[in-house]
CSV table of C-alpha atoms in Angstrom, one decimal:
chain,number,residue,atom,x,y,z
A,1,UNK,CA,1.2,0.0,-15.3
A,2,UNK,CA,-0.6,-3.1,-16.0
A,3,UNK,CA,-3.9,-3.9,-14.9
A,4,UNK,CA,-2.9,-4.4,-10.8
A,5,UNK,CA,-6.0,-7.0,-10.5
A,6,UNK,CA,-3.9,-9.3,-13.3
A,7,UNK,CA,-0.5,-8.3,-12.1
A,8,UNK,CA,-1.4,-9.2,-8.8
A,9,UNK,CA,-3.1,-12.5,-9.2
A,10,UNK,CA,0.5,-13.3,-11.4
A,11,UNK,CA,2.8,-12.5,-8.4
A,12,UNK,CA,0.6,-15.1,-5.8
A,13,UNK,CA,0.5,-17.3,-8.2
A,14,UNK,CA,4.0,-17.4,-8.8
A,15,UNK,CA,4.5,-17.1,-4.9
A,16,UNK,CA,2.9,-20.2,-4.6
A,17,UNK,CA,4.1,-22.3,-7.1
A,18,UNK,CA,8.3,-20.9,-5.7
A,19,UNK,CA,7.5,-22.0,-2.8
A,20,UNK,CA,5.6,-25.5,-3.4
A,21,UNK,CA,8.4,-26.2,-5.7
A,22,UNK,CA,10.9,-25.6,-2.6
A,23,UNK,CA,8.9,-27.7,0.0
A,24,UNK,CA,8.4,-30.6,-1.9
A,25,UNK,CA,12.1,-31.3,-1.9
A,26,UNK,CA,11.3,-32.1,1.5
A,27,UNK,CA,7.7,-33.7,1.7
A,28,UNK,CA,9.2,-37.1,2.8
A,29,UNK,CA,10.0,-35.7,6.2
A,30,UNK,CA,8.2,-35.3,9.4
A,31,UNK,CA,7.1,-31.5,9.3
A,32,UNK,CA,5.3,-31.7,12.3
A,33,UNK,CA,8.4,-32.6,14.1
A,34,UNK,CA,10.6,-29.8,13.0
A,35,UNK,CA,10.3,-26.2,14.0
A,36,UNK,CA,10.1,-23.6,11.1
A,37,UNK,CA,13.2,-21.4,11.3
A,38,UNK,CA,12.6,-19.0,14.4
A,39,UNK,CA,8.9,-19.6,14.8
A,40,UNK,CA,7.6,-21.2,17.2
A,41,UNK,CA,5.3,-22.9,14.9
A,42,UNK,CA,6.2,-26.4,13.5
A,43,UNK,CA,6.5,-26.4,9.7
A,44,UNK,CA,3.2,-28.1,9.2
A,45,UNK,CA,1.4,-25.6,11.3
A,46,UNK,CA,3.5,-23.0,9.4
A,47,UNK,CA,2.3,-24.3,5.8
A,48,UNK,CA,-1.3,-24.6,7.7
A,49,UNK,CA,-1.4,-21.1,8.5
A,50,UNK,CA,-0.2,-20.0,5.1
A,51,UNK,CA,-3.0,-21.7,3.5
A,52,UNK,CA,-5.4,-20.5,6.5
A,53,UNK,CA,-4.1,-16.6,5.5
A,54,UNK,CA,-4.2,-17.3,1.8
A,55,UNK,CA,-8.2,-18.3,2.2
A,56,UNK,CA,-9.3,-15.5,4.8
A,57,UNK,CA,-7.8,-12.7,2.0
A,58,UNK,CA,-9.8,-14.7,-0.8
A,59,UNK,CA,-12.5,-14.4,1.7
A,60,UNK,CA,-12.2,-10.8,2.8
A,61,UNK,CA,-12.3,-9.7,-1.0
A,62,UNK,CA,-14.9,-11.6,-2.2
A,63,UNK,CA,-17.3,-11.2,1.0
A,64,UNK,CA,-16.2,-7.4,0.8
A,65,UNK,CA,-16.3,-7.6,4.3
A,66,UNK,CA,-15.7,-4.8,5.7
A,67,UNK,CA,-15.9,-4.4,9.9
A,68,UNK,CA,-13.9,-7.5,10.9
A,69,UNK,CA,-12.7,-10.6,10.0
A,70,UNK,CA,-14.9,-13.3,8.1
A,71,UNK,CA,-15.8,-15.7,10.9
A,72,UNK,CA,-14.5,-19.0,9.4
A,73,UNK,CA,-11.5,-20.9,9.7
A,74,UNK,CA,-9.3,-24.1,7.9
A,75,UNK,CA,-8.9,-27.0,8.9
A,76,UNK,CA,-7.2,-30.1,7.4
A,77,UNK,CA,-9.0,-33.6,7.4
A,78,UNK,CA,-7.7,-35.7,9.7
A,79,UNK,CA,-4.5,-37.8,8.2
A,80,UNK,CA,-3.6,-35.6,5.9
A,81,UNK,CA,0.4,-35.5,4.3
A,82,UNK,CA,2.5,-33.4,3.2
A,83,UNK,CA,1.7,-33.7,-0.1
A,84,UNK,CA,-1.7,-32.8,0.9
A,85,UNK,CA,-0.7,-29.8,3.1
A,86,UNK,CA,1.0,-28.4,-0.5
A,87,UNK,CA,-2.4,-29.1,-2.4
A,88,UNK,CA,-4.2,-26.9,-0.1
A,89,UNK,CA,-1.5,-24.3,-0.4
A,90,UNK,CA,-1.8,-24.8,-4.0
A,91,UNK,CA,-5.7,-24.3,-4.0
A,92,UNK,CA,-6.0,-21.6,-1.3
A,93,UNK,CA,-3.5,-19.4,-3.4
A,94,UNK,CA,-5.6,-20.1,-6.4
A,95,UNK,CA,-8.7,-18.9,-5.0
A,96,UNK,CA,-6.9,-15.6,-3.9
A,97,UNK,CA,-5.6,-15.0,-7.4
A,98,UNK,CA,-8.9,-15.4,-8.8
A,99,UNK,CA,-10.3,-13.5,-6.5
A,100,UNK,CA,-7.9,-10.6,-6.8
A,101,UNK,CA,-8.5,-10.8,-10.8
A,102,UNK,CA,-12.6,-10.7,-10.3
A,103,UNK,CA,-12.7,-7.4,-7.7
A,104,UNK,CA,-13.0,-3.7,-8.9
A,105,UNK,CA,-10.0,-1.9,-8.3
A,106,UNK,CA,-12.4,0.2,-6.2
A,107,UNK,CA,-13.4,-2.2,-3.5
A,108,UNK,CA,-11.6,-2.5,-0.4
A,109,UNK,CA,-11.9,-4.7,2.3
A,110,UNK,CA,-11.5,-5.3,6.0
A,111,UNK,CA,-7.6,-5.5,7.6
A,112,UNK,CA,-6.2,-4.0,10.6
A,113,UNK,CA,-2.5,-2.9,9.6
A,114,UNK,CA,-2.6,0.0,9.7
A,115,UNK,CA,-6.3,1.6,8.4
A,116,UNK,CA,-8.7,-1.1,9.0
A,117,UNK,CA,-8.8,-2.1,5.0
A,118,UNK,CA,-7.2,-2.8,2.0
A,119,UNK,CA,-7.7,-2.7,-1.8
A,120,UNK,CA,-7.0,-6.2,-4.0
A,121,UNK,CA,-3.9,-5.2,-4.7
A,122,UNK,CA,-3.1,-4.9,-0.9
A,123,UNK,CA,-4.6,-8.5,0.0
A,124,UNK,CA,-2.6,-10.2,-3.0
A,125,UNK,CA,0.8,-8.5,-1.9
A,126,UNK,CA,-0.3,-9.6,1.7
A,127,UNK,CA,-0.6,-13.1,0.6
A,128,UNK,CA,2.6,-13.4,-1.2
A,129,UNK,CA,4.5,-11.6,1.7
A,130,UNK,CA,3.0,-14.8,3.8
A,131,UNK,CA,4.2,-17.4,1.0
A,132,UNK,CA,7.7,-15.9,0.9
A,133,UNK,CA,8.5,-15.1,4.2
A,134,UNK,CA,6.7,-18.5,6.1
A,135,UNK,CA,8.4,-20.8,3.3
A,136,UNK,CA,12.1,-18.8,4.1
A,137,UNK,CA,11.0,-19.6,7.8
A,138,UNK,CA,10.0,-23.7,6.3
A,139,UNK,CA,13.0,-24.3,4.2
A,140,UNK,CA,15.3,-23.2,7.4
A,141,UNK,CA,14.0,-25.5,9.5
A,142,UNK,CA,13.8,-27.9,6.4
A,143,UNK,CA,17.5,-27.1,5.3
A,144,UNK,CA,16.4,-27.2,1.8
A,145,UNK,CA,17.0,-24.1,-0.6
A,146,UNK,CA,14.9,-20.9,-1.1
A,147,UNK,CA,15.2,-17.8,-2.8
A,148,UNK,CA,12.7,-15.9,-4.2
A,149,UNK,CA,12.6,-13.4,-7.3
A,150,UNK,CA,13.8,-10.0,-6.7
A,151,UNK,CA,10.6,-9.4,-8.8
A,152,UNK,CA,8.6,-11.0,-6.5
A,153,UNK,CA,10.5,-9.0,-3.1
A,154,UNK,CA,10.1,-5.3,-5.0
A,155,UNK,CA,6.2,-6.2,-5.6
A,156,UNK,CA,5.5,-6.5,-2.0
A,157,UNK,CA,8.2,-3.9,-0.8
A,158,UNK,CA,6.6,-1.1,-3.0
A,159,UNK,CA,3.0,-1.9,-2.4
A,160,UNK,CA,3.3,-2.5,1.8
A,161,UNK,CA,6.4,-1.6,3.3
A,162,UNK,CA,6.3,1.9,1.9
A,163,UNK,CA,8.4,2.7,5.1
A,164,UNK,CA,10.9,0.8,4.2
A,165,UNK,CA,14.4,2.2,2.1
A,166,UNK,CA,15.1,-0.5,-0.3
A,167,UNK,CA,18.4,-1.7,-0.3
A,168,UNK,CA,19.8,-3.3,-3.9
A,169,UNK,CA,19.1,-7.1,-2.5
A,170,UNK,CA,14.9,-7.2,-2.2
A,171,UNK,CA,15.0,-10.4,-0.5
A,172,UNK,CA,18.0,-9.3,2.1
A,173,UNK,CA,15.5,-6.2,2.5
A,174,UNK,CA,12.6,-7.8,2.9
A,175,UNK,CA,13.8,-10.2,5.4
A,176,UNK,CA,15.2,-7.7,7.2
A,177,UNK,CA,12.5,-5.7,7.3
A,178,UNK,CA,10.5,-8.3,9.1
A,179,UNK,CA,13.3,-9.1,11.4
A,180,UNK,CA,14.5,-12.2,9.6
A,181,UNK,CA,18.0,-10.8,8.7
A,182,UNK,CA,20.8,-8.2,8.5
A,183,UNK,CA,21.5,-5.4,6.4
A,184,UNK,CA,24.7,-3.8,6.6
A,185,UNK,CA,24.3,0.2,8.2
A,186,UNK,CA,20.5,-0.6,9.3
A,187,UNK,CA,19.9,-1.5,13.1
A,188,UNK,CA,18.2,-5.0,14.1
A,189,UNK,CA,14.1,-5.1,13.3
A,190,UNK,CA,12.4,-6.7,16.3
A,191,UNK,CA,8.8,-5.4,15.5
A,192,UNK,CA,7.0,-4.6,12.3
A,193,UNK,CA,4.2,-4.5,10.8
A,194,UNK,CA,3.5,-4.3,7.2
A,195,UNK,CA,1.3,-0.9,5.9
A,196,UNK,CA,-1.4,-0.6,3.3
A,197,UNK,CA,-2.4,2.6,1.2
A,198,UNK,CA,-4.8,5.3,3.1
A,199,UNK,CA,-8.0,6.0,1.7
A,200,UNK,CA,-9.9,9.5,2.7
A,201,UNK,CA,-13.1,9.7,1.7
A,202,UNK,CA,-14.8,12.6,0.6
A,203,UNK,CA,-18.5,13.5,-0.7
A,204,UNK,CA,-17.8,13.2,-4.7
A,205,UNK,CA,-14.6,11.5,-4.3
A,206,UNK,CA,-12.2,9.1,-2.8
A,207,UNK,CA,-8.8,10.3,-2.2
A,208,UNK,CA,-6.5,7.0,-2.9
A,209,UNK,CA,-3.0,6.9,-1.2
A,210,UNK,CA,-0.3,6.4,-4.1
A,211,UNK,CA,1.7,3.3,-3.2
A,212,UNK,CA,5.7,3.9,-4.5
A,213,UNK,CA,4.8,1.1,-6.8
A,214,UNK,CA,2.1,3.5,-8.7
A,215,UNK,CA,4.3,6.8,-8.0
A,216,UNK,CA,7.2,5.1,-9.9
A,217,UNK,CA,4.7,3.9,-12.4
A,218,UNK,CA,3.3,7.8,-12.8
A,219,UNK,CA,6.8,9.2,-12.8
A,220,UNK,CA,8.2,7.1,-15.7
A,221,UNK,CA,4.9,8.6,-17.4
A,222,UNK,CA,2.2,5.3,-16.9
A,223,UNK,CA,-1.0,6.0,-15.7
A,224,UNK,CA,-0.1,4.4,-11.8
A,225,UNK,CA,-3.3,1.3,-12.4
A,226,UNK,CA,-5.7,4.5,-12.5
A,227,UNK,CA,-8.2,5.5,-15.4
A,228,UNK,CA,-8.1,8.7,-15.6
A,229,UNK,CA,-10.5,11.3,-16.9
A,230,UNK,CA,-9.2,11.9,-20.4
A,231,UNK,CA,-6.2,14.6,-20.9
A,232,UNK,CA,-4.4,12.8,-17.0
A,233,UNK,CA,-2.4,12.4,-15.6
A,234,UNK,CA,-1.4,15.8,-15.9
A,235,UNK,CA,2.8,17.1,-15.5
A,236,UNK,CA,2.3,18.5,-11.8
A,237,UNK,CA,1.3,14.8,-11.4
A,238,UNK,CA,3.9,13.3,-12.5
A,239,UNK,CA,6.0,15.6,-10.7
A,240,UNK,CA,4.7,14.6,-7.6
A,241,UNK,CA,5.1,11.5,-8.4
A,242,UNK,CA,8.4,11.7,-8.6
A,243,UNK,CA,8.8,13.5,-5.4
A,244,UNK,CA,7.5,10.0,-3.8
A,245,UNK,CA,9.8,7.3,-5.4
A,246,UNK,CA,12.7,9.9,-4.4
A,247,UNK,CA,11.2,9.9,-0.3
A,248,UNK,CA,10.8,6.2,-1.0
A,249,UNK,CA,14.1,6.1,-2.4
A,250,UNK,CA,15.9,7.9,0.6
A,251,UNK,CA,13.9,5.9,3.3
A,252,UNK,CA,11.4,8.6,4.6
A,253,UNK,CA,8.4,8.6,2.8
A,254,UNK,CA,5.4,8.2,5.3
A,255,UNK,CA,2.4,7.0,3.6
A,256,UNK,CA,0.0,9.0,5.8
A,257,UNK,CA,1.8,12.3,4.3
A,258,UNK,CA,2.4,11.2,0.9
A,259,UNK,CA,0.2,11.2,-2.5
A,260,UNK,CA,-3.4,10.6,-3.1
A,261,UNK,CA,-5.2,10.2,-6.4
A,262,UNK,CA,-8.7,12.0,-6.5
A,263,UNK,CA,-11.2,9.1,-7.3
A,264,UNK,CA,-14.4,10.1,-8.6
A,265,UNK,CA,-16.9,8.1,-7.1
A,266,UNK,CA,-19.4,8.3,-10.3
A,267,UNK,CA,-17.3,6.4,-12.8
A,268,UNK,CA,-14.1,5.8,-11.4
A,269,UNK,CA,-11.7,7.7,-13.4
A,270,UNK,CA,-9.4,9.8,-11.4
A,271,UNK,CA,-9.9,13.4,-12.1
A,272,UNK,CA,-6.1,14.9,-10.2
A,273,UNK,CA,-3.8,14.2,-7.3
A,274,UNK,CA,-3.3,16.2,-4.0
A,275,UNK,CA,-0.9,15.4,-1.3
A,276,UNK,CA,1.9,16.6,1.2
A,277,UNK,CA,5.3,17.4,0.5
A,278,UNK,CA,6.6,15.6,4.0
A,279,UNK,CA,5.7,15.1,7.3
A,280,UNK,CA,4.8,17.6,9.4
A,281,UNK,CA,8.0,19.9,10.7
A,282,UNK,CA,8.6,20.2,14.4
A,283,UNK,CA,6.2,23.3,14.4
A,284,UNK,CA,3.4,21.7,13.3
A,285,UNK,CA,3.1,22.5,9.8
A,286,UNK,CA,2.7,20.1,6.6
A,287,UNK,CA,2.7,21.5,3.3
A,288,UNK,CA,-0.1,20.3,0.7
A,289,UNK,CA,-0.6,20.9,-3.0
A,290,UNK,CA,-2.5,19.3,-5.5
A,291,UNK,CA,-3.8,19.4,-9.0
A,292,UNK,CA,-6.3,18.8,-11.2
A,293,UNK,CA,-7.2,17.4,-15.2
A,294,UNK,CA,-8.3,20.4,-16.7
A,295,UNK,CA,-11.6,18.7,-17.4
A,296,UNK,CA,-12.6,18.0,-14.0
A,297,UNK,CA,-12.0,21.8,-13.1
A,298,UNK,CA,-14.8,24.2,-12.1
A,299,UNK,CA,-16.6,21.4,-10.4
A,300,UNK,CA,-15.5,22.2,-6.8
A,301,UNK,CA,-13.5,18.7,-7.0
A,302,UNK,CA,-10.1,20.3,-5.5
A,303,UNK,CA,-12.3,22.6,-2.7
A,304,UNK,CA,-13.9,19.0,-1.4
A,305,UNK,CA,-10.8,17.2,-1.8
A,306,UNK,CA,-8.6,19.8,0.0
A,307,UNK,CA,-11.1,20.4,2.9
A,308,UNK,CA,-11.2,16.2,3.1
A,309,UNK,CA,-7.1,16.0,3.6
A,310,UNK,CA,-6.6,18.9,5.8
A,311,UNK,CA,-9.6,17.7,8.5
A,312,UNK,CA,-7.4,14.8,9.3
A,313,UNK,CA,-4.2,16.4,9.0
A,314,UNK,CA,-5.4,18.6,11.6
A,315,UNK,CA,-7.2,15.8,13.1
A,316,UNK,CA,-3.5,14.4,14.1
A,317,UNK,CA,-2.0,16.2,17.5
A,318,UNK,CA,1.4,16.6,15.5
A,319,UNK,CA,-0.6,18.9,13.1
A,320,UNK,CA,-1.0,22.5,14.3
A,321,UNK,CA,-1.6,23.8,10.7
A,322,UNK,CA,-1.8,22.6,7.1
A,323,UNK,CA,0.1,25.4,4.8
A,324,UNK,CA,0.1,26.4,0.9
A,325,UNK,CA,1.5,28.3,-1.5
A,326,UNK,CA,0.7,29.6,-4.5
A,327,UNK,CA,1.7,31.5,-7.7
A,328,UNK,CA,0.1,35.4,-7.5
A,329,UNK,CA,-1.8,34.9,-11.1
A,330,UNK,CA,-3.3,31.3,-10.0
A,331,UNK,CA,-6.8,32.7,-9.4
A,332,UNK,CA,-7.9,29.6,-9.6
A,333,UNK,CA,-5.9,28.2,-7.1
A,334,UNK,CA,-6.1,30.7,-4.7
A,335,UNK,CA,-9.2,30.4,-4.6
A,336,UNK,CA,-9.3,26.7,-4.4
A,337,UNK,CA,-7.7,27.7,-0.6
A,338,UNK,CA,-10.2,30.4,0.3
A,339,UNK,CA,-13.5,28.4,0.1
A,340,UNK,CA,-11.2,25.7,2.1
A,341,UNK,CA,-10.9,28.5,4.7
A,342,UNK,CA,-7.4,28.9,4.4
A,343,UNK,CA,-6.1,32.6,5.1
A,344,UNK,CA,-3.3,34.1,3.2
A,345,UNK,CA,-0.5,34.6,5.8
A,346,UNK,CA,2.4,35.7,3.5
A,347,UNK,CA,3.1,37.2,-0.1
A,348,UNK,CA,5.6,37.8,-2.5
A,349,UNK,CA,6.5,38.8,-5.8
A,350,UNK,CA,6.7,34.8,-6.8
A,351,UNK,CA,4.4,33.1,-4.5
A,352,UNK,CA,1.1,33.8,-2.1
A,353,UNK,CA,1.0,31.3,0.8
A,354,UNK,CA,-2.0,30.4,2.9
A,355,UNK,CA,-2.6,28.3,5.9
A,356,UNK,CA,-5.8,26.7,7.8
A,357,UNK,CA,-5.0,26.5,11.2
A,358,UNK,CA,-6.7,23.8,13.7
């Protein structure tokens, strides 16, 4: 995978220019008059407010806020055209790419949907979602033409509607998704919200939630945007990986109970990958496993990392235990799970399992 600061500073730039390109067909008219799709927003207070989200994200990065909002706002000057309206579109998506291109991977920054941050890559795919879906809702009230890339769709579909089965039309998907159209066999959408990756923090580490962007990335044998400490990813990485795009793929992958890459927090390289294998069943109990580089073993990285995950799996009330298992002649392993204080529950000739209970 390409660096995701570059590739994401491409995709709002080329947001941006799609969708001044389509709106400037139409710059002669009154956009104040002329309601923008099924908002309730005019057009101009629609292109207003994509510019307004465009900025805050620039600003959320670069201030690295990280309890609320940054207290600012935008406002146009007073007389100011169409024409004018698309410059600051123009500019405001500008500063976000160049922001996005300037912050660590690392950093993350304040956003409510749904775990109170995000990570560049997060704030850039927010910021085109806003350019492609508000200039759809423009160009409808408008009547001019726009369509944007399927390129463009599959970046934000993969990065923050992990929820979300895609469908082989991105933009049909993506509309739908945020209840802006049909798709044939899937039920009306009348609320949504978009998701970001999880982050669980640990002492030595930061446990990064793979997006299906990065698992498909992994799976295809990339290193998912991570660095990883030399001999990684390793295969039971990649295998997981692959378990992902194919949850993704069907429609029930659940970011919460996905893939994580383990982040050290020293130098940034990623040293393995732990995760689940599914939500949790209707008794309670979620499967994990994990791996790591073979450098980074011996250093108590997996004990801290499992111990991390499985306090707020059992943290959740769905959660009545987290459960593993085990080849018999993976010392290592096994004992990975006993200073995590899991207790063997059951053994056979091809596996051990262990569980921690709440």
């Amino acid at each position: 995978m390409r660096n995701t600061g570059e590739l994401g500073a491409e995709q709002v730039e080329a947001a941006v220019a799609g969708a001044v390109a389509a709106l400037r067909t139409a710059v002669d008219r009154d956009w104040a008059a002329v309601r923008a799709g099924r908002l309730e927003w005019s057009c101009r207070e629609t292109a207003t407010h994509v510019a307004s989200d465009l900025l805050a994200y620039a600003g959320q990065l670069a201030g690295r806020a990280t309890e609320a909002y940054v207290p600012f706002e935008l406002a146009l000057d007073e007389g100011t055209g169409n024409e004018g309206v698309l410059q600051v579109v123009r500019t405001t998506g500008a500063l976000l790419a160049a922001t996005v291109r300037s912050t660590p991977r690392e950093v993350r920054a304040f956003h409510p949907y749904p775990f109170r941050d995000a990570d560049r890559d997060g704030f850039a795919a927010m910021g085109v979602a806003e350019v492609l879906l508000h200039t759809h809702d423009m160009a409808a009230g408008l009547g001019v033409a726009y369509e944007p890339s399927a390129e463009l769709c599959g970046y934000v579909l993969t990065r923050i509607f992990p929820h979300v089965r895609p469908a082989a039309d991105a933009w049909r998907t993506l509309l739908w998704a945020t209840g802006r159209g049909e798709l044939p066999g899937r039920p009306p959408v009348d609320g949504w919200k978009w998701c970001n990756n999880l982050v669980v923090h640990a002492e030595r580490l930061t446990l990064e939630g793979i997006t299906p962007a990065a698992a498909s990335d992994l799976a295809l044998g990339g290193d998912g945007g991570f660095r990883w400490l030399e001999g990684g990813p390793i295969d039971g990485t990649r295998e997981g990986a692959g378990l992902v795009v194919k949850a993704y793929e069907g429609g029930v992958h659940r970011p919460e109970w996905g893939m994580y890459a383990l982040v050290r927090r020293t130098d940034g390289l990623t040293v393995g990958a732990m995760g689940f294998h599914g939500v949790p069943d209707e008794d309670g109990r979620v499967e994990v496993g994990y791996d790591l580089v073979e450098g980074a073993r011996g250093h108590g990285y997996a004990t801290e990392a499992l111990r991390a995950l499985s306090a707020r799996a059992l943290a959740r009330p769905e959660v009545s235990r987290v459960f593993a298992v085990v080849e018999p002649d993976n010392h290592a392993s096994r004992a990975v799970l006993g200073r995590a204080g899991f207790t063997r529950v059951a053994r056979d000739d091809e596996y051990v399992a262990y569980e921690l209970r709440g």
